Amino acid sequence: MTTGLIPGGQPPDPRPTGGLPHPRHDPVGQGAPHVDNRTRSAVITARAAASFEPEGRSVASARSFVRDTLQGWGFGDIVDDAVVLTSELVTNAVVHAGTSADVLCLRSDDGVRVEVADRYPEREIPLQGSPATMGSPDREGGRGLQLCAALAGRWGVEYTPTHKQVWFQLDLPDRPVGTRAAGPTLPADLLPLADSRVRVAVVQIDRAGAITAWNEDAEDLFGYPAEQVVGKPLTDLAAWPHTPGTSTGIAEALQLSRWEGTYGIRGANGRVLPVYASHLRVRDTDGDPSTVCLLVRDHERAVLQTPLRVPASDTATVSEGQGADPFEVFIGSPAPDDLDGLLQRTVERARDMLDADAAFLLLATDDETELEVRASTGLPSARQRFARVPVEAGPGRYGSARMPAVHDDLTAVPGAVPLLTGTGMRSVVTVPLKVEGRLTGSLGVAAEAPGRYSNEEALRLQFAADRIALAVESARLGELERLRRGSLSFLVEASDLLAGTLDRDQTLALMAQMTVPTLATWCAVYTIADQASEPYLSYVLHEDEELIDGIKSLLSKIPPPDPVPTPGARVWPAPGEVAHQAALRSSMRSLGLGGVPTYQVASGIGPTLATASAVGGETVVLPLVARNRVIGMLTLGKPTDEHFRQEILELAEDLSRRAALALDNARLYSERTAISQSLQRSLLPPELPRIDGVEVEVIYRAAGEGNEVGGDFYDLFPISDGAYGFAIGDVCGTGPEAAAVTGLARHALRLLAREGFGGPAVLERLNSAILDEGARSRFLTLLYGELWPQEDGSAVLKVVCAGHPLPLRLRQDGTVEPAAEPQPLLGVMEDLELYEQTVTLDPGDVLLCVTDGVTERREGTRMLGDDGLAEVLTTCTGLTAGAVAARVMRAVERFASDAPSDDMAILAMRVPVPHKD
């Protein structure tokens, strides 16, 4: 892949300028929306280009290239759509068309344009106006253009004599620009008070809560020099009373994306200085998060404080002629452009409107059976985000979120509002958010004192809820659409990764790495070998690697979840309960209160508490079902008091189905590979016997991935005292079919030779056995011989060469000559008349036997051949048998650059020269 990036300026058009003009073929016809047939006219501010080869992994590379480019430009809102469209178009080019693909990303003021060009312009483009040619989503052809029509603002197709280019443009979402807030001109005596020198302390906090930057104004305000505080936690300096009406601690506030409020900083003089703080969570180029804190004296809060909006109670002061929007009056202007911001602003305004201590907002699930906590203020429920409560909590109107409800004292009806249990809130009013009669959420405010609210406050809150319900529902649907598009991109990449391996352990690791931290904080994968086996804990992963061992130890000590095949996620409370009990008992033991933990999940109270916190949130189990059998469970977990949102669980369920099939495929592949390798190893001869007076070396290479034995084979075995049989052969073809004949030949040779038959008789009987195989028989070339070492240091051989490459004899003087004559091969004719030839190897002589995979090694039209092999052998004078075999194999491998396509076997025997005293 080649890439290039040119920031800023107007780049040259990458298309050729010479030759024929570039005709443009855009989809036409009735009802073809958003098709732009104009040339690019917007000012290009940056471009990024990449080329991808016609191979499967290029699709994932193209997705990563587009994702990284758009995120680098700050266009996260449109990344998912761009990745999905690019994936489909690049797949069409590199997979279906089999050509390379050029991807060009262009940034302009009004959006991003992505162009995908391939080198197969002859293909016709399906016209959008013709449904018959556009194809269905289930067909491969035309699907990329359907996605362009559905997701892109503008798109089209261009042809050149050598290229076809499909392009699409994604417009940036409208964002408020210019003035964010403004106030009228005021007399000087009405302006907020501030010191003559306003000091703004800028403090940066790393992900662990430690101070990493401390400016001069911070030194002046608090009296600490930078070198004294850098590296220390901010909590060491912060004196919390916190912002009134909230229970957010300083450590939690530093984890929020944005936060404003007051707290105290203890200065070097020991006094607490009240400050007003504005926190912003950022990340650096390496992806590490940190928090930038701006602090001023509390009486100078106007420097940092977000301007207050007009309270709802003051709406009467707005004249009718101004036509104020009730929604803007309640929420403020400009309204947040994201759902979380809108919901948080809503609960804050609701709390202020009724002078409450807390407020909360829950959104209904699609089936309107449960409500999810989405925003709160003044409650510790910020840590219970996405916790779910039933819509119908009890009989009557006060048990249903569909009706307004006022509770004077929650202590009289415990559990009436589950979200407020244990928070100290006594009185509460809740109202539904409805759109066209359908429940979309619930808004409530609460106070610590009883009897604070009446029907009048309920009517006021209901009026506000009616004003914001439509905006909340619209923002919720927008977020849901973005989540679904992101889910599509996530599942595409997950399927790509899972399909790329058949290794079981790697599949397990991929399953865990795709879920953490995207879907969950930690996960565990259980596998089930067969129906009679218990679930086995196979893999554990946490986003903090230091916690993995503690979670693994905890899960190994509790019974695994039941392998229920019912689809969907089910809650598994056991890990959280056991970890909590262990942490409680460890704490009691450390305080000397006695008791030994039932489950010692980690050594020491620190790791035990850390493990309890890590698994203390919601834990769910999803079955891994493949081919109608539960083969495992995927367990996902959250830390203390955190819950999964419904959309994440649905995405996890989709992922579990894909992961189950990939895991089962890996299991089947591993089992079949193990069986195949076991059978193949049984066809190889055991260790070669040691022959006094003769050096022997064998090199064997089977063609094909995963094959240990093919159509070539060798053997060396004792026949009787002082006599040895050797063979090297080649069965027609490769793979398992050839290996079956290999086994027949090798075992038959040993049996017949040990029965006392000579070489010709052995081969004639083997020929009959091969022909008896009928349709499964394959012809076989074979060099068979018998070896007798002699007392004078030489060796006598009797050989039969049945259609096999002739053995070569290397003498001490460097001459090479054939050591046998060719005879008919086996497995073709019934009546064979074979004879054996006697060869004497003198000290220093070498006999080289090879299969035709060696002599027929090719590079283009060139072939090594018998002459090439003889030439290599002439250079082996004086070498041992092992060195001769190694040099021959090295020469064969270097002869051609491609991997060998045929099995190869080399058998070298040498009579050593006696050492002189």
PDB file of N, CA, C and O in Angstrom, residues 173-222:
ATOM      1  N   PRO A 173     -22.249  17.526   9.604  1.00  0.00           N
ATOM      2  CA  PRO A 173     -23.476  17.942  10.280  1.00  0.00           C
ATOM      3  C   PRO A 173     -23.411  19.419  10.656  1.00  0.00           C
ATOM      4  O   PRO A 173     -22.340  19.962  10.934  1.00  0.00           O
ATOM      5  N   ASP A 174     -24.581  20.053  10.630  1.00  0.00           N
ATOM      6  CA  ASP A 174     -24.643  21.469  10.981  1.00  0.00           C
ATOM      7  C   ASP A 174     -24.247  21.647  12.435  1.00  0.00           C
ATOM      8  O   ASP A 174     -24.725  20.952  13.325  1.00  0.00           O
ATOM      9  N   ARG A 175     -23.376  22.608  12.660  1.00  0.00           N
ATOM     10  CA  ARG A 175     -22.951  22.914  14.010  1.00  0.00           C
ATOM     11  C   ARG A 175     -23.065  24.420  14.229  1.00  0.00           C
ATOM     12  O   ARG A 175     -22.799  25.196  13.310  1.00  0.00           O
ATOM     13  N   PRO A 176     -23.453  24.851  15.414  1.00  0.00           N
ATOM     14  CA  PRO A 176     -23.510  26.294  15.659  1.00  0.00           C
ATOM     15  C   PRO A 176     -22.118  26.888  15.585  1.00  0.00           C
ATOM     16  O   PRO A 176     -21.172  26.351  16.141  1.00  0.00           O
ATOM     17  N   VAL A 177     -21.994  27.981  14.874  1.00  0.00           N
ATOM     18  CA  VAL A 177     -20.707  28.650  14.732  1.00  0.00           C
ATOM     19  C   VAL A 177     -20.871  30.097  15.154  1.00  0.00           C
ATOM     20  O   VAL A 177     -21.976  30.619  15.303  1.00  0.00           O
ATOM     21  N   GLY A 178     -19.755  30.725  15.323  1.00  0.00           N
ATOM     22  CA  GLY A 178     -19.803  32.147  15.670  1.00  0.00           C
ATOM     23  C   GLY A 178     -20.012  32.319  17.161  1.00  0.00           C
ATOM     24  O   GLY A 178     -19.481  31.600  17.991  1.00  0.00           O
ATOM     25  N   THR A 179     -20.837  33.292  17.525  1.00  0.00           N
ATOM     26  CA  THR A 179     -21.050  33.642  18.919  1.00  0.00           C
ATOM     27  C   THR A 179     -21.773  32.538  19.658  1.00  0.00           C
ATOM     28  O   THR A 179     -22.822  32.087  19.227  1.00  0.00           O
ATOM     29  N   ARG A 180     -21.214  32.083  20.766  1.00  0.00           N
ATOM     30  CA  ARG A 180     -21.874  31.065  21.588  1.00  0.00           C
ATOM     31  C   ARG A 180     -22.769  31.697  22.634  1.00  0.00           C
ATOM     32  O   ARG A 180     -23.863  31.209  22.905  1.00  0.00           O
ATOM     33  N   ALA A 181     -22.318  32.785  23.235  1.00  0.00           N
ATOM     34  CA  ALA A 181     -23.116  33.469  24.247  1.00  0.00           C
ATOM     35  C   ALA A 181     -22.714  34.938  24.251  1.00  0.00           C
ATOM     36  O   ALA A 181     -21.552  35.270  24.023  1.00  0.00           O
ATOM     37  N   ALA A 182     -23.648  35.823  24.484  1.00  0.00           N
ATOM     38  CA  ALA A 182     -23.372  37.258  24.517  1.00  0.00           C
ATOM     39  C   ALA A 182     -24.315  37.917  25.502  1.00  0.00           C
ATOM     40  O   ALA A 182     -25.414  37.414  25.780  1.00  0.00           O
ATOM     41  N   GLY A 183     -23.897  38.998  26.062  1.00  0.00           N
ATOM     42  CA  GLY A 183     -24.742  39.731  26.993  1.00  0.00           C
ATOM     43  C   GLY A 183     -24.799  41.202  26.605  1.00  0.00           C
ATOM     44  O   GLY A 183     -24.000  41.686  25.791  1.00  0.00           O
ATOM     45  N   PRO A 184     -25.735  41.943  27.176  1.00  0.00           N
ATOM     46  CA  PRO A 184     -25.871  43.369  26.826  1.00  0.00           C
ATOM     47  C   PRO A 184     -24.731  44.199  27.400  1.00  0.00           C
ATOM     48  O   PRO A 184     -23.990  43.760  28.282  1.00  0.00           O
ATOM     49  N   THR A 185     -24.603  45.393  26.891  1.00  0.00           N
ATOM     50  CA  THR A 185     -23.647  46.353  27.451  1.00  0.00           C
ATOM     51  C   THR A 185     -24.160  46.808  28.811  1.00  0.00           C
ATOM     52  O   THR A 185     -25.317  47.198  28.959  1.00  0.00           O
ATOM     53  N   LEU A 186     -23.308  46.730  29.842  1.00  0.00           N
ATOM     54  CA  LEU A 186     -23.710  47.072  31.208  1.00  0.00           C
ATOM     55  C   LEU A 186     -22.876  48.215  31.734  1.00  0.00           C
ATOM     56  O   LEU A 186     -21.696  48.376  31.353  1.00  0.00           O
ATOM     57  N   PRO A 187     -23.452  48.997  32.649  1.00  0.00           N
ATOM     58  CA  PRO A 187     -22.644  50.024  33.339  1.00  0.00           C
ATOM     59  C   PRO A 187     -21.551  49.352  34.154  1.00  0.00           C
ATOM     60  O   PRO A 187     -21.675  48.204  34.576  1.00  0.00           O
ATOM     61  N   ALA A 188     -20.494  50.086  34.387  1.00  0.00           N
ATOM     62  CA  ALA A 188     -19.336  49.515  35.066  1.00  0.00           C
ATOM     63  C   ALA A 188     -19.678  49.003  36.453  1.00  0.00           C
ATOM     64  O   ALA A 188     -19.131  47.990  36.908  1.00  0.00           O
ATOM     65  N   ASP A 189     -20.628  49.699  37.162  1.00  0.00           N
ATOM     66  CA  ASP A 189     -20.934  49.280  38.527  1.00  0.00           C
ATOM     67  C   ASP A 189     -21.732  47.981  38.591  1.00  0.00           C
ATOM     68  O   ASP A 189     -21.917  47.407  39.657  1.00  0.00           O
ATOM     69  N   LEU A 190     -22.228  47.493  37.427  1.00  0.00           N
ATOM     70  CA  LEU A 190     -22.957  46.236  37.394  1.00  0.00           C
ATOM     71  C   LEU A 190     -22.107  45.056  36.935  1.00  0.00           C
ATOM     72  O   LEU A 190     -22.576  43.920  36.917  1.00  0.00           O
ATOM     73  N   LEU A 191     -20.885  45.336  36.551  1.00  0.00           N
ATOM     74  CA  LEU A 191     -20.006  44.257  36.108  1.00  0.00           C
ATOM     75  C   LEU A 191     -19.555  43.407  37.290  1.00  0.00           C
ATOM     76  O   LEU A 191     -19.471  43.907  38.423  1.00  0.00           O
ATOM     77  N   PRO A 192     -19.280  42.092  37.086  1.00  0.00           N
ATOM     78  CA  PRO A 192     -18.818  41.243  38.201  1.00  0.00           C
ATOM     79  C   PRO A 192     -17.488  41.728  38.750  1.00  0.00           C
ATOM     80  O   PRO A 192     -16.644  42.266  38.014  1.00  0.00           O
ATOM     81  N   LEU A 193     -17.313  41.522  40.074  1.00  0.00           N
ATOM     82  CA  LEU A 193     -16.089  41.947  40.735  1.00  0.00           C
ATOM     83  C   LEU A 193     -14.953  40.969  40.460  1.00  0.00           C
ATOM     84  O   LEU A 193     -15.150  39.767  40.383  1.00  0.00           O
ATOM     85  N   ALA A 194     -13.756  41.484  40.336  1.00  0.00           N
ATOM     86  CA  ALA A 194     -12.553  40.668  40.181  1.00  0.00           C
ATOM     87  C   ALA A 194     -11.373  41.462  40.680  1.00  0.00           C
ATOM     88  O   ALA A 194     -11.427  42.700  40.778  1.00  0.00           O
ATOM     89  N   ASP A 195     -10.301  40.766  41.048  1.00  0.00           N
ATOM     90  CA  ASP A 195      -9.092  41.465  41.474  1.00  0.00           C
ATOM     91  C   ASP A 195      -8.479  42.208  40.294  1.00  0.00           C
ATOM     92  O   ASP A 195      -8.792  41.935  39.122  1.00  0.00           O
ATOM     93  N   SER A 196      -7.606  43.155  40.609  1.00  0.00           N
ATOM     94  CA  SER A 196      -6.965  43.925  39.536  1.00  0.00           C
ATOM     95  C   SER A 196      -6.157  43.016  38.621  1.00  0.00           C
ATOM     96  O   SER A 196      -5.999  43.301  37.440  1.00  0.00           O
ATOM     97  N   ARG A 197      -5.642  41.939  39.168  1.00  0.00           N
ATOM     98  CA  ARG A 197      -4.893  40.957  38.368  1.00  0.00           C
ATOM     99  C   ARG A 197      -5.604  39.615  38.507  1.00  0.00           C
ATOM    100  O   ARG A 197      -5.527  38.958  39.536  1.00  0.00           O
ATOM    101  N   VAL A 198      -6.367  39.232  37.445  1.00  0.00           N
ATOM    102  CA  VAL A 198      -7.088  37.956  37.468  1.00  0.00           C
ATOM    103  C   VAL A 198      -6.106  36.843  37.115  1.00  0.00           C
ATOM    104  O   VAL A 198      -5.470  36.871  36.062  1.00  0.00           O
ATOM    105  N   ARG A 199      -6.012  35.907  38.034  1.00  0.00           N
ATOM    106  CA  ARG A 199      -5.107  34.776  37.798  1.00  0.00           C
ATOM    107  C   ARG A 199      -5.934  33.524  37.485  1.00  0.00           C
ATOM    108  O   ARG A 199      -6.841  33.194  38.236  1.00  0.00           O
ATOM    109  N   VAL A 200      -5.557  32.886  36.391  1.00  0.00           N
ATOM    110  CA  VAL A 200      -6.219  31.638  35.986  1.00  0.00           C
ATOM    111  C   VAL A 200      -5.191  30.507  36.092  1.00  0.00           C
ATOM    112  O   VAL A 200      -4.222  30.460  35.325  1.00  0.00           O
ATOM    113  N   ALA A 201      -5.392  29.650  37.066  1.00  0.00           N
ATOM    114  CA  ALA A 201      -4.486  28.508  37.240  1.00  0.00           C
ATOM    115  C   ALA A 201      -4.816  27.455  36.196  1.00  0.00           C
ATOM    116  O   ALA A 201      -5.974  27.079  36.024  1.00  0.00           O
ATOM    117  N   VAL A 202      -3.797  27.007  35.502  1.00  0.00           N
ATOM    118  CA  VAL A 202      -3.955  25.936  34.521  1.00  0.00           C
ATOM    119  C   VAL A 202      -3.220  24.710  35.066  1.00  0.00           C
ATOM    120  O   VAL A 202      -2.000  24.728  35.227  1.00  0.00           O
ATOM    121  N   VAL A 203      -3.992  23.670  35.362  1.00  0.00           N
ATOM    122  CA  VAL A 203      -3.435  22.450  35.933  1.00  0.00           C
ATOM    123  C   VAL A 203      -3.835  21.283  35.025  1.00  0.00           C
ATOM    124  O   VAL A 203      -5.001  21.180  34.630  1.00  0.00           O
ATOM    125  N   GLN A 204      -2.880  20.440  34.672  1.00  0.00           N
ATOM    126  CA  GLN A 204      -3.183  19.270  33.850  1.00  0.00           C
ATOM    127  C   GLN A 204      -2.980  18.017  34.681  1.00  0.00           C
ATOM    128  O   GLN A 204      -1.983  17.870  35.397  1.00  0.00           O
ATOM    129  N   ILE A 205      -3.985  17.095  34.585  1.00  0.00           N
ATOM    130  CA  ILE A 205      -4.007  15.886  35.396  1.00  0.00           C
ATOM    131  C   ILE A 205      -3.963  14.681  34.462  1.00  0.00           C
ATOM    132  O   ILE A 205      -4.726  14.628  33.485  1.00  0.00           O
ATOM    133  N   ASP A 206      -3.093  13.693  34.745  1.00  0.00           N
ATOM    134  CA  ASP A 206      -3.021  12.514  33.892  1.00  0.00           C
ATOM    135  C   ASP A 206      -4.122  11.527  34.244  1.00  0.00           C
ATOM    136  O   ASP A 206      -4.957  11.772  35.123  1.00  0.00           O
ATOM    137  N   ARG A 207      -4.139  10.389  33.541  1.00  0.00           N
ATOM    138  CA  ARG A 207      -5.219   9.411  33.721  1.00  0.00           C
ATOM    139  C   ARG A 207      -5.249   8.840  35.129  1.00  0.00           C
ATOM    140  O   ARG A 207      -6.292   8.368  35.585  1.00  0.00           O
ATOM    141  N   ALA A 208      -4.131   8.873  35.849  1.00  0.00           N
ATOM    142  CA  ALA A 208      -4.091   8.348  37.204  1.00  0.00           C
ATOM    143  C   ALA A 208      -4.460   9.393  38.245  1.00  0.00           C
ATOM    144  O   ALA A 208      -4.471   9.096  39.433  1.00  0.00           O
ATOM    145  N   GLY A 209      -4.759  10.629  37.827  1.00  0.00           N
ATOM    146  CA  GLY A 209      -5.133  11.679  38.759  1.00  0.00           C
ATOM    147  C   GLY A 209      -3.971  12.490  39.268  1.00  0.00           C
ATOM    148  O   GLY A 209      -4.147  13.336  40.156  1.00  0.00           O
ATOM    149  N   ALA A 210      -2.753  12.282  38.723  1.00  0.00           N
ATOM    150  CA  ALA A 210      -1.567  13.006  39.185  1.00  0.00           C
ATOM    151  C   ALA A 210      -1.372  14.275  38.363  1.00  0.00           C
ATOM    152  O   ALA A 210      -1.696  14.339  37.182  1.00  0.00           O
ATOM    153  N   ILE A 211      -0.819  15.286  39.013  1.00  0.00           N
ATOM    154  CA  ILE A 211      -0.565  16.574  38.360  1.00  0.00           C
ATOM    155  C   ILE A 211       0.637  16.444  37.439  1.00  0.00           C
ATOM    156  O   ILE A 211       1.700  15.964  37.847  1.00  0.00           O
ATOM    157  N   THR A 212       0.486  16.892  36.185  1.00  0.00           N
ATOM    158  CA  THR A 212       1.601  16.873  35.232  1.00  0.00           C
ATOM    159  C   THR A 212       2.007  18.270  34.788  1.00  0.00           C
ATOM    160  O   THR A 212       3.085  18.434  34.226  1.00  0.00           O
ATOM    161  N   ALA A 213       1.160  19.288  34.984  1.00  0.00           N
ATOM    162  CA  ALA A 213       1.491  20.664  34.602  1.00  0.00           C
ATOM    163  C   ALA A 213       0.885  21.607  35.632  1.00  0.00           C
ATOM    164  O   ALA A 213      -0.231  21.396  36.116  1.00  0.00           O
ATOM    165  N   TRP A 214       1.623  22.686  35.952  1.00  0.00           N
ATOM    166  CA  TRP A 214       1.248  23.618  37.028  1.00  0.00           C
ATOM    167  C   TRP A 214       1.837  24.975  36.646  1.00  0.00           C
ATOM    168  O   TRP A 214       3.035  25.173  36.703  1.00  0.00           O
ATOM    169  N   ASN A 215       0.975  25.923  36.193  1.00  0.00           N
ATOM    170  CA  ASN A 215       1.511  27.173  35.640  1.00  0.00           C
ATOM    171  C   ASN A 215       1.815  28.186  36.736  1.00  0.00           C
ATOM    172  O   ASN A 215       1.591  27.949  37.931  1.00  0.00           O
ATOM    173  N   GLU A 216       2.324  29.375  36.318  1.00  0.00           N
ATOM    174  CA  GLU A 216       2.756  30.394  37.280  1.00  0.00           C
ATOM    175  C   GLU A 216       1.583  30.936  38.086  1.00  0.00           C
ATOM    176  O   GLU A 216       1.718  31.218  39.284  1.00  0.00           O
ATOM    177  N   ASP A 217       0.402  31.093  37.434  1.00  0.00           N
ATOM    178  CA  ASP A 217      -0.752  31.587  38.182  1.00  0.00           C
ATOM    179  C   ASP A 217      -1.152  30.603  39.271  1.00  0.00           C
ATOM    180  O   ASP A 217      -1.631  31.002  40.342  1.00  0.00           O
ATOM    181  N   ALA A 218      -0.975  29.294  39.040  1.00  0.00           N
ATOM    182  CA  ALA A 218      -1.258  28.312  40.081  1.00  0.00           C
ATOM    183  C   ALA A 218      -0.297  28.475  41.252  1.00  0.00           C
ATOM    184  O   ALA A 218      -0.690  28.355  42.426  1.00  0.00           O
ATOM    185  N   GLU A 219       0.966  28.763  40.945  1.00  0.00           N
ATOM    186  CA  GLU A 219       1.929  29.012  42.019  1.00  0.00           C
ATOM    187  C   GLU A 219       1.521  30.230  42.837  1.00  0.00           C
ATOM    188  O   GLU A 219       1.584  30.217  44.072  1.00  0.00           O
ATOM    189  N   ASP A 220       1.083  31.333  42.154  1.00  0.00           N
ATOM    190  CA  ASP A 220       0.686  32.558  42.864  1.00  0.00           C
ATOM    191  C   ASP A 220      -0.569  32.331  43.702  1.00  0.00           C
ATOM    192  O   ASP A 220      -0.678  32.830  44.826  1.00  0.00           O
ATOM    193  N   LEU A 221      -1.539  31.575  43.169  1.00  0.00           N
ATOM    194  CA  LEU A 221      -2.804  31.395  43.882  1.00  0.00           C
ATOM    195  C   LEU A 221      -2.643  30.506  45.105  1.00  0.00           C
ATOM    196  O   LEU A 221      -3.211  30.795  46.167  1.00  0.00           O
ATOM    197  N   PHE A 222      -1.895  29.416  44.984  1.00  0.00           N
ATOM    198  CA  PHE A 222      -1.889  28.412  46.043  1.00  0.00           C
ATOM    199  C   PHE A 222      -0.560  28.315  46.794  1.00  0.00           C
ATOM    200  O   PHE A 222      -0.491  27.642  47.817  1.00  0.00           O
TER     201      PHE A 222
END
